[in-house]
Coordinates of C-alpha atoms and ligand atoms in Angstrom, one line a residue:
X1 CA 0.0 0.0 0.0
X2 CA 2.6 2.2 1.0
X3 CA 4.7 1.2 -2.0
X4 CA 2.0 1.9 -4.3
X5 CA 1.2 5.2 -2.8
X6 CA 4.9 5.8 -3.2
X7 CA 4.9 4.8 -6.6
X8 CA 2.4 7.0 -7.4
X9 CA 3.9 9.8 -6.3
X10 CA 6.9 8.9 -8.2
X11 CA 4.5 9.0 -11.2
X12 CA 2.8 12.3 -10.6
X13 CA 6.4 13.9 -9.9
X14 CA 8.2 12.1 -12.9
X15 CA 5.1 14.0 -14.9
X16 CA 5.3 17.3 -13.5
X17 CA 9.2 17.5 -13.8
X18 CA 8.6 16.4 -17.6
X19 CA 6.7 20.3 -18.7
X20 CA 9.5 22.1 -17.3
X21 CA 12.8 23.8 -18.8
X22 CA 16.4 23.9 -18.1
X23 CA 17.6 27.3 -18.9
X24 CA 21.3 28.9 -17.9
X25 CA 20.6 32.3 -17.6
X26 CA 25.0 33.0 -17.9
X27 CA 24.7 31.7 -21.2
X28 CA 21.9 33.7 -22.2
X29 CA 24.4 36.8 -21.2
X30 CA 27.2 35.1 -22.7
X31 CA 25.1 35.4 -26.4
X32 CA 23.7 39.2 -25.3
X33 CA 27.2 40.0 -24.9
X34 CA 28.5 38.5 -28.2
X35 CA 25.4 40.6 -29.9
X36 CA 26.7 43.7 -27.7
X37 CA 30.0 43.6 -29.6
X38 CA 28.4 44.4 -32.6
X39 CA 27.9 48.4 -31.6
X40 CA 29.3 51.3 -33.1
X41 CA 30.5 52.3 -29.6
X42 CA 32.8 50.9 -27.3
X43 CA 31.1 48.5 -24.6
X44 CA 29.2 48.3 -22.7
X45 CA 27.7 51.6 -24.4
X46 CA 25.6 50.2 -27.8
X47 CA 24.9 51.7 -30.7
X48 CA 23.3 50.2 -33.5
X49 CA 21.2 51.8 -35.8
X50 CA 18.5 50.4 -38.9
X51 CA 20.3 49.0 -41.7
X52 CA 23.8 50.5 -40.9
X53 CA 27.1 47.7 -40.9
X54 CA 26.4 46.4 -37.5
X55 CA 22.8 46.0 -37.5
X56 CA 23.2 43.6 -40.8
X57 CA 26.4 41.7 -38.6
X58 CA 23.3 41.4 -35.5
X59 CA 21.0 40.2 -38.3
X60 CA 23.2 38.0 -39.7
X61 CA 24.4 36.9 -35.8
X62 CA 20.4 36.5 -35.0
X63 CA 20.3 34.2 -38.3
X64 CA 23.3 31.9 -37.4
X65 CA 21.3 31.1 -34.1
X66 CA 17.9 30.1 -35.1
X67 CA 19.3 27.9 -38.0
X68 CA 21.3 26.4 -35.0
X69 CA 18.3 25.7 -33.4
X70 CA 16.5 24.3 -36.3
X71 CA 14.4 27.0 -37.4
X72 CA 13.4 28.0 -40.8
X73 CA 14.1 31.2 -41.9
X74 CA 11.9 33.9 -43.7
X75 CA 12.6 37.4 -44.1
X76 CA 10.1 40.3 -44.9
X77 CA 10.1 43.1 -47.7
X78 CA 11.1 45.6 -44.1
X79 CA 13.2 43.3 -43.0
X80 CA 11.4 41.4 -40.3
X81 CA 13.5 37.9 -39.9
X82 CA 11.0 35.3 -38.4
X83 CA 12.6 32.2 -37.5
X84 CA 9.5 29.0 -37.8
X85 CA 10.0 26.1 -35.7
X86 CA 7.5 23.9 -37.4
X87 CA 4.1 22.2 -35.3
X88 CA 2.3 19.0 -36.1
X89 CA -0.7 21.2 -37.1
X90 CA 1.0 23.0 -40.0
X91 CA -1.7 25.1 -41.2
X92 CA -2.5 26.9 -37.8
X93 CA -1.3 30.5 -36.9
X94 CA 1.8 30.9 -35.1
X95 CA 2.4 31.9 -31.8
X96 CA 4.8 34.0 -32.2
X97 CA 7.1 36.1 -30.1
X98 CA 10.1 38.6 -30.6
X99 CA 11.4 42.0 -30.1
X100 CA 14.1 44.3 -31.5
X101 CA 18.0 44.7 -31.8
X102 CA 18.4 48.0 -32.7
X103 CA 19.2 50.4 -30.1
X104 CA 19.5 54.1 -29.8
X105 CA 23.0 55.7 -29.4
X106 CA 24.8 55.3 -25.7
X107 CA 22.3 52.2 -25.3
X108 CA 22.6 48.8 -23.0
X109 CA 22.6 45.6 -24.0
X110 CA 19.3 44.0 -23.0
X111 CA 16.9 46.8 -24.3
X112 CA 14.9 44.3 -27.0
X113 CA 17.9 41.9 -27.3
X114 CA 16.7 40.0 -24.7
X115 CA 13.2 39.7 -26.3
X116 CA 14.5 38.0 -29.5
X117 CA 18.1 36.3 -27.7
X118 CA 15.9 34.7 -24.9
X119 CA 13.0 33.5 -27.4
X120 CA 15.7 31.7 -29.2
X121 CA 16.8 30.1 -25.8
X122 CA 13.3 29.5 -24.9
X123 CA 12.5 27.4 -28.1
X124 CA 16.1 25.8 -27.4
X125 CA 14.9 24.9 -23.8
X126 CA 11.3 23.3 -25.2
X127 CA 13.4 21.5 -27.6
X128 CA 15.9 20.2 -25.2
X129 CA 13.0 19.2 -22.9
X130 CA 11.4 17.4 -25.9
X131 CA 8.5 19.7 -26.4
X132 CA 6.5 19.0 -30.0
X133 CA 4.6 22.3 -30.9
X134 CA 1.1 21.7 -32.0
X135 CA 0.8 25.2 -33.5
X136 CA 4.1 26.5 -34.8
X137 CA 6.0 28.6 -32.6
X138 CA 8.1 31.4 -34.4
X139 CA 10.7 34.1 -33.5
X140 CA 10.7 37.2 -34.8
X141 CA 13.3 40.0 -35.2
X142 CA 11.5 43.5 -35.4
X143 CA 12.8 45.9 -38.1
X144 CA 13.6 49.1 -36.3
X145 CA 11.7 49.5 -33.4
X146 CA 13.7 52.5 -32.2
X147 CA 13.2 55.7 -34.3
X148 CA 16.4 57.1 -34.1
X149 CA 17.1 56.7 -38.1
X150 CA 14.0 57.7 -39.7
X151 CA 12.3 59.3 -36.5
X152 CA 9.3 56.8 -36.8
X153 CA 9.3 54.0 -34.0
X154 CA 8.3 50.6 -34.6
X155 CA 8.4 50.8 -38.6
X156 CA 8.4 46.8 -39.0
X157 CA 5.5 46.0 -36.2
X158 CA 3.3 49.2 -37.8
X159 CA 3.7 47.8 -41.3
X160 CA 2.7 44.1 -40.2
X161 CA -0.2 45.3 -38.7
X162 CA -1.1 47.3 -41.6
X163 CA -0.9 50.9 -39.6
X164 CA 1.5 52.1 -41.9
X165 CA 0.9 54.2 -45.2
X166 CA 3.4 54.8 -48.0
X167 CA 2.6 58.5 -47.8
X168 CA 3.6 58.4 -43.9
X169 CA 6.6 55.6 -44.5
X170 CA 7.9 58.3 -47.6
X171 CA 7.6 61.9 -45.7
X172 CA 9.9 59.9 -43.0
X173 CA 13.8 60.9 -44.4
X174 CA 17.4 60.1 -42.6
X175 CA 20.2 62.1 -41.9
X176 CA 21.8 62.1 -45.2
X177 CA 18.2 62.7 -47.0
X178 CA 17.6 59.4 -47.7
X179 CA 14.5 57.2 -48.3
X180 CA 13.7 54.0 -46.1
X181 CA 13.1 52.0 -49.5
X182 CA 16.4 53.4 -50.7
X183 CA 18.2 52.0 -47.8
X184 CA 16.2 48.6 -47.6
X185 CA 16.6 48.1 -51.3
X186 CA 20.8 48.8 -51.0
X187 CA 21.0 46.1 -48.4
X188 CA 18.9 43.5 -50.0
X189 CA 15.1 44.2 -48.3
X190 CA 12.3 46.2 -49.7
X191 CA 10.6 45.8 -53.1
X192 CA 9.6 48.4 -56.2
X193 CA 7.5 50.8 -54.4
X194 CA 7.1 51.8 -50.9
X195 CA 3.6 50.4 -51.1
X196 CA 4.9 47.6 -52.7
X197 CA 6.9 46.8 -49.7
X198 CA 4.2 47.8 -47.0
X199 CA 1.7 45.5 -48.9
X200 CA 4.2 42.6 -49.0
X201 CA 4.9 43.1 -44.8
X202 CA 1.4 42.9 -43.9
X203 CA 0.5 39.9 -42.0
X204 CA -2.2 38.0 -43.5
X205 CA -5.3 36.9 -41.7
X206 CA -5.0 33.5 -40.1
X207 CA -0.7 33.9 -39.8
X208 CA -0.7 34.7 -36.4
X209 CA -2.9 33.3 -33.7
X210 CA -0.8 34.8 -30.4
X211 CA 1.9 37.4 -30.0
X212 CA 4.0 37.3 -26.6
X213 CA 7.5 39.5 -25.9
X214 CA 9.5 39.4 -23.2
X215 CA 11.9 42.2 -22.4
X216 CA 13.3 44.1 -19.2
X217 CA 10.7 46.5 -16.7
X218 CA 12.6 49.4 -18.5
X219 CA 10.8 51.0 -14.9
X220 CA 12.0 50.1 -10.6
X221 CA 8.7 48.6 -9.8
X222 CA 9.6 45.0 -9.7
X223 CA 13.0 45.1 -8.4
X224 CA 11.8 47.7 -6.1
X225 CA 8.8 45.2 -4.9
X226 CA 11.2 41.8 -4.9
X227 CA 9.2 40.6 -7.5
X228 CA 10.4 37.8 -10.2
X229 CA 8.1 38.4 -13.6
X230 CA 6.0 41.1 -14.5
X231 CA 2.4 40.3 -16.0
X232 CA 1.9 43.1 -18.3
X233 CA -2.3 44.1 -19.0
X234 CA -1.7 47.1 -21.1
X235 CA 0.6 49.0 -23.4
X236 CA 0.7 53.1 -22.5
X237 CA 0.1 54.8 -26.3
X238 CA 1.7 58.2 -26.1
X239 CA 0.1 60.9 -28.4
X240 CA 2.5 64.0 -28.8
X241 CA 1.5 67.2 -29.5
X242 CA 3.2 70.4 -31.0
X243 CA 2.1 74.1 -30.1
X244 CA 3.2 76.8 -31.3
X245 CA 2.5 80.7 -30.0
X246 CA 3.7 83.8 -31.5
X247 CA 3.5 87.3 -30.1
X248 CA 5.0 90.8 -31.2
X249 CA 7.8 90.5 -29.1
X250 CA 9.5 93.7 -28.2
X251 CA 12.4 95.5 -25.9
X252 CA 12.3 94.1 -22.2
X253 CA 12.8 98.0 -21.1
X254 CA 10.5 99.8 -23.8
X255 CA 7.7 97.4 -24.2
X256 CA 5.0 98.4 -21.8
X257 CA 3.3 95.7 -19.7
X258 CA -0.3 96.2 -20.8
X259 CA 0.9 96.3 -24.6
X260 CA 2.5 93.1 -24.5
X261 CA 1.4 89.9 -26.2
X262 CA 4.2 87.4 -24.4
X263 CA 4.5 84.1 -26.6
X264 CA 6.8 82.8 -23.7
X265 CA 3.9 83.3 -20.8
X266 CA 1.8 81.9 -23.2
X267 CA 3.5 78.7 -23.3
X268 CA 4.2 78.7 -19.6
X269 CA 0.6 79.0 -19.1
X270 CA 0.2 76.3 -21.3
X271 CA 2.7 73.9 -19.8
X272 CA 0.6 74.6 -16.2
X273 CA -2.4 73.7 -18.2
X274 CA -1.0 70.3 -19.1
X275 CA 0.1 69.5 -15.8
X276 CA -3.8 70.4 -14.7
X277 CA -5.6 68.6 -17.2
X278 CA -3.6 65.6 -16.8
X279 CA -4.1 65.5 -12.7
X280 CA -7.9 66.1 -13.4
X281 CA -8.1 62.6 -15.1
X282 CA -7.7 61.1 -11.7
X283 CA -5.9 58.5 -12.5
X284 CA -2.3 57.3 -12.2
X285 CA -1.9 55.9 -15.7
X286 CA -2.1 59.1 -16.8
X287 CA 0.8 61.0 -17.5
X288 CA 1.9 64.2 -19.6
X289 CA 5.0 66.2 -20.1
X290 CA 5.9 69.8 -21.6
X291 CA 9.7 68.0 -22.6
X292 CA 10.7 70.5 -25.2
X293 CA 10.1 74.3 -24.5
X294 CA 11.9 76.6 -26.4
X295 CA 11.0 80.5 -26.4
X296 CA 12.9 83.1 -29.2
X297 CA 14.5 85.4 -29.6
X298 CA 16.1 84.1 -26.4
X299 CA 17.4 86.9 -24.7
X300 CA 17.4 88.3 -21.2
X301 CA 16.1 92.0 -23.1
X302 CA 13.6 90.8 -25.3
X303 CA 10.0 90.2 -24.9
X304 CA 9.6 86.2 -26.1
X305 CA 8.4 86.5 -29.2
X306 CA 8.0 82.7 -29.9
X307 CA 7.1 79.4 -27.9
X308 CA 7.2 76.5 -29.0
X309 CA 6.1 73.3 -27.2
X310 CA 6.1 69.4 -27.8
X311 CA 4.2 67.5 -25.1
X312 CA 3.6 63.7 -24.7
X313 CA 0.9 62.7 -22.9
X314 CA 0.0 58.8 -21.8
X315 CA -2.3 56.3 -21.1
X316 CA -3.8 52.8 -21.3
X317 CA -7.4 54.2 -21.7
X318 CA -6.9 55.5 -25.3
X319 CA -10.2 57.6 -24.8
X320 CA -8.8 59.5 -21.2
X321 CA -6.4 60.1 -22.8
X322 CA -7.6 61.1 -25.8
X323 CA -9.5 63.6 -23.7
X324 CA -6.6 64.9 -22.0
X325 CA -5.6 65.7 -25.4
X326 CA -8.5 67.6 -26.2
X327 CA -8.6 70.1 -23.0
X328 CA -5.0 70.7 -23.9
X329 CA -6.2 71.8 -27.6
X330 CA -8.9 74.1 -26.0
X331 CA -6.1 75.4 -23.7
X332 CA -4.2 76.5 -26.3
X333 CA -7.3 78.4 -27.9
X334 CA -8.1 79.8 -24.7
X335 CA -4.6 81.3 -23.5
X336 CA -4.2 82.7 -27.1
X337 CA -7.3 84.5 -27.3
X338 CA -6.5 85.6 -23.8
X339 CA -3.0 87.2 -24.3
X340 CA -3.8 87.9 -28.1
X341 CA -1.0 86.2 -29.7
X342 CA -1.4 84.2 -32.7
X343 CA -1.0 80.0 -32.3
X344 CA -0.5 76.6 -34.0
X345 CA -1.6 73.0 -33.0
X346 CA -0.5 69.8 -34.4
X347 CA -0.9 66.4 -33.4
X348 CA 2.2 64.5 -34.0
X349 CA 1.0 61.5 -33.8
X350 CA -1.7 59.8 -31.5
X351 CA -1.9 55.9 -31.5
X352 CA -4.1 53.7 -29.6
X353 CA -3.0 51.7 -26.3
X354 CA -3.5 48.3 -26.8
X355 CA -4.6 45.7 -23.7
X356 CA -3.3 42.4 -23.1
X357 CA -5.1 39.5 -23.9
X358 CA -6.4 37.8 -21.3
X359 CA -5.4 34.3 -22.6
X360 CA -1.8 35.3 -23.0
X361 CA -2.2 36.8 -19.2
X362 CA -3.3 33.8 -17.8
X363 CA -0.7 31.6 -19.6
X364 CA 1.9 33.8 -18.6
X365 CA 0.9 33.6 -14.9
X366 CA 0.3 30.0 -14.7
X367 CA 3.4 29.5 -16.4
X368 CA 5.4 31.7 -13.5
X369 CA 3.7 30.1 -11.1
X370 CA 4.4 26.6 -12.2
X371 CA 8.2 28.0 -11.6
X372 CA 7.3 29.2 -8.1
X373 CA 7.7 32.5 -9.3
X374 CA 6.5 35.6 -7.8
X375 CA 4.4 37.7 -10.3
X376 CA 2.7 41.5 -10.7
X377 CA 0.6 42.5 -13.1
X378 CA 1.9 45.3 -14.4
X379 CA 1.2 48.3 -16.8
X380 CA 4.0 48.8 -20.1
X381 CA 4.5 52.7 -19.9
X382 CA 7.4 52.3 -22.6
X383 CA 5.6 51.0 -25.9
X384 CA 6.8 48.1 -27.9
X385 CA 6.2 46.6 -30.7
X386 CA 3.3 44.8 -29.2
X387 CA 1.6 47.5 -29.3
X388 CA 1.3 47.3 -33.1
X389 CA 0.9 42.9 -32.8
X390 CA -2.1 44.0 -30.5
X391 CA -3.9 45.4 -33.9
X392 CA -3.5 41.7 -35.5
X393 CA -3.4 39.4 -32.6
X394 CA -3.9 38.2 -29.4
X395 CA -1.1 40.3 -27.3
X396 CA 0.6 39.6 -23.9
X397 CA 3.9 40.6 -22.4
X398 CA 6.7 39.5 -19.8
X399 CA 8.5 41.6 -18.0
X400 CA 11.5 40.8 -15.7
X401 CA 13.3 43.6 -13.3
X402 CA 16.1 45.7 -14.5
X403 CA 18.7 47.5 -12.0
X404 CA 16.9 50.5 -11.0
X405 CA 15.1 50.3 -13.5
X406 CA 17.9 51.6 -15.8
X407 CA 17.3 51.2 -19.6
X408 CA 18.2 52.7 -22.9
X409 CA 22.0 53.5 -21.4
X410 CA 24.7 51.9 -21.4
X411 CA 24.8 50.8 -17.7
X412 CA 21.5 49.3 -18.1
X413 CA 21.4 45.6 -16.4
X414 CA 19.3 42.5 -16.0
X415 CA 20.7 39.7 -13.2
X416 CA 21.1 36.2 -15.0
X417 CA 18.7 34.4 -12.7
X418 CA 15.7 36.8 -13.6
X419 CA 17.0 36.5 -17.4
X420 CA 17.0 32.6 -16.6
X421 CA 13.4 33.2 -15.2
X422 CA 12.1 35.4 -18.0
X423 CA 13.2 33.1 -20.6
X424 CA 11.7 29.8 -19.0
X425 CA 8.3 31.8 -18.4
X426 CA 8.3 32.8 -21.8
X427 CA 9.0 29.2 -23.0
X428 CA 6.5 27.1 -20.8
X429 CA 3.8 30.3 -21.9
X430 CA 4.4 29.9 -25.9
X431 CA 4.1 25.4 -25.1
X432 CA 1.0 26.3 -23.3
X433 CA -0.2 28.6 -26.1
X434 CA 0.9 26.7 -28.5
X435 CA -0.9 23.4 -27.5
X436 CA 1.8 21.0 -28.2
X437 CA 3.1 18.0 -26.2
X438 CA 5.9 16.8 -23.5
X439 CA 7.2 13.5 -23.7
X440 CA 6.4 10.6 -21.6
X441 CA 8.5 9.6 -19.3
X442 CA 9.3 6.0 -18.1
X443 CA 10.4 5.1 -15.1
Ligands
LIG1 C1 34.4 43.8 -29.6 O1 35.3 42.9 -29.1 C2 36.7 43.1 -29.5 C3 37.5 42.0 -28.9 O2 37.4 41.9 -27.6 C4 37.1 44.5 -29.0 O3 38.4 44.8 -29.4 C5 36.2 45.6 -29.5 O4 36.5 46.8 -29.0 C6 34.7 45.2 -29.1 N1 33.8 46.2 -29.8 C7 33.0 46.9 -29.1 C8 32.0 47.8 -29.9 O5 32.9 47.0 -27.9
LIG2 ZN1 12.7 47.8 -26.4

């Protein structure tokens, strides 16, 4: 009795043990330090910027590893590389998970990297563990998530999703005047057209049935709290905003008080206006910043003549925030009326939060808790990619803690063990979604 009790046990255990992973988070860093070498500045800063000499070396570096790991590769007209480790049920969308290797300049090395490095090591792990994917599980490298050559973020994940238009893609030059399609088309992406390439990046109904990325907090809260994995339930969207004001200007000494028409108190009023609006949303995912402020002529005896303002302003509620965005406008109008100078609004660019699937949140927390990891579900205040995934698929995100929550610099850092943790939730989370099976074991 008590052996078979015993035996039983054995069974059950033998069982569990079987739908787990091994992964060695110093190996992980070993590869995210390879990758970090390819920068054009000196570690640990990194540099490396769309279609430039070391982004094609990471490209080609990202390549090398999932044909090691017996994926099939397939790149995009954007250049998108997805790496397809094949399920028994051929014909079923992927689940599909990635992130980006670009970074901006004076970067860190885990910043994205981590999101396409550790998928690779989480499909090793399910291999290793002898894992068979029923749908197929694919990795995916993001073209240019960071704006920093063409000043438009996420140009790969947009054009996937469809939320990109030639018009946009084409007003968008670099630094030396150039066009993306130029660019992709010199390093062996694109296609004839700009919409030629946008069409030919669009996912196609059915190709994707779940999108999941892991990457680092980029924020203190979990390293702060002592917690292992972040659950995220919602991307932040930030809409940005430009204002202009323009007033007469005038000598600081001469110009009379009552016949002035200050541009520069005009934006300060404006910048206070923000700040109000904001606070009267009532809620702590709401957030907005006056970053740029710039006043002219600019000099201590002269009447501002000109203020100009950009301000970002976030949430998850996409209609709060879109509100916020709004009373801002009508500020504007109001304080220009008010001090008589003459204005200009524009709305940079406004997209849409995105929320988590609830699917995707549940695998990920079953899957950290199988671990005995400690979770918090969190909202992303940085956007991602998934943001854009969210328009064509079921969306979720990881998170694991950063040093004080330290990213896009080159001191930015990630502890093995919560790499380790992040990579084995992500890998137990794309088996669960992806329906597959472990292997018996015997005893
Ligand atoms: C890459 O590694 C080599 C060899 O250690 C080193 O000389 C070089 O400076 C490194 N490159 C960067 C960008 O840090
Ligand atoms: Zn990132």
């Amino acid at each position: 009795m008590t052996s078979l009790l015993a035996l039983c046990v054995a069974l059950f255990a033998v069982a569990v043990r079987a739908q787990t992973v091994q992964v060695d988070g110093n190996k992980v860093v070993e590869v995210l330090t390879r990758l970090a070498n390819l920068s054009d500045h000196e570690n640990p800063a990194v540099t490396r910027i769309l279609f430039t000499p070391n982004d094609m070396l990471a490209r080609n570096f990202v390549k090398d590893l999932m044909r090691e790991h017996h994926m099939t590769i397939r790149e995009d007209a954007m250049g998108n590389i997805f790496g397809r480790w094949e399920g028994s049920d051929a014909s079923a969308g992927s689940v599909l998970t990635g992130s980006h290797c670009d970074a901006i300049p004076l970067a860190g090395m885990y910043d994205g990297t981590l999101g396409v490095i550790g998928a690779i090591e989480a499909v090793a792990a399910l291999q290793r563990a002898g894992f068979k994917p029923s749908r197929p599980i694919e990795v995916l490298f993001f073209t240019s998530e960071e704006p920093t050559r063409f000043g438009l973020s996420c140009s790969g994940s947009r054009a996937m999703a469809g939320a990109l238009t030639a018009e946009a893609l084409e007003s968008k030059l670099d630094s030396q005047g150039r066009h993306f399609l130029q660019v992709a088309n010199e390093v062996g992406y694109g296609a004839a057209s700009t919409s030629d390439m946008l069409a030919a990046t669009r996912l196609k109904e059915g190709q994707v049935d779940y999108f999941v990325e892991l990457h680092i907090e980029q924020g203190p809260l979990l390293e702060r709290e002592g917690l292992d994995i972040g659950v995220v339930t919602a991307i932040a969207a930030p809409a940005a905003l430009e204002v202009t004001f323009h007033g007469d200007g005038g000598h600081a000494g001469g110009q009379l008080m009552p016949d002035r028409n200050d541009a520069g108190l005009a934006g300060a009023e404006l910048a206070l206006a923000v700040e109000r609006h904001v606070l009267a949303s009532g809620s702590v995912d709401t957030v907005g910043t006056t970053g740029t402020f710039e006043i002219a002529p600019g000099a201590i005896n002269s009447v501002p003549r000109d203020a100009r303002l950009a301000i970002d302003i976030r949430d998850i509620d996409g209609p709060r925030r879109d509100r916020v965005v709004a009373a801002v406008l009508a500020s504007a109008k109001e304080i220009a009326e008010r001090r008589k100078v003459r204005y200009t609004s524009r709305v940079i660019n406004q997209d849409p939060p995105a929320s988590s699937h609830e699917d995707i949140v549940s695998a990920v927390a079953a899957s950290a808790e199988a671990l005995g990891l400690s979770t918090k579900r969190m909202v992303s205040r940085a956007y991602h990619d998934s943001l854009f995934m969210a328009r064509v698929a079921p969306m979720g995100m990881i998170f694991i803690p950063c040093k004080n929550g330290w990213s896009h610099r080159p001191d930015e850092f990630s502890k093995p063990q919560d790499i380790a943790n992040g990579v084995s939730v992500l890998a137990l989370t794309m088996a669960r979604l992806s329906g597959g099976s472990w292997p018996r074991t015997e005893l």
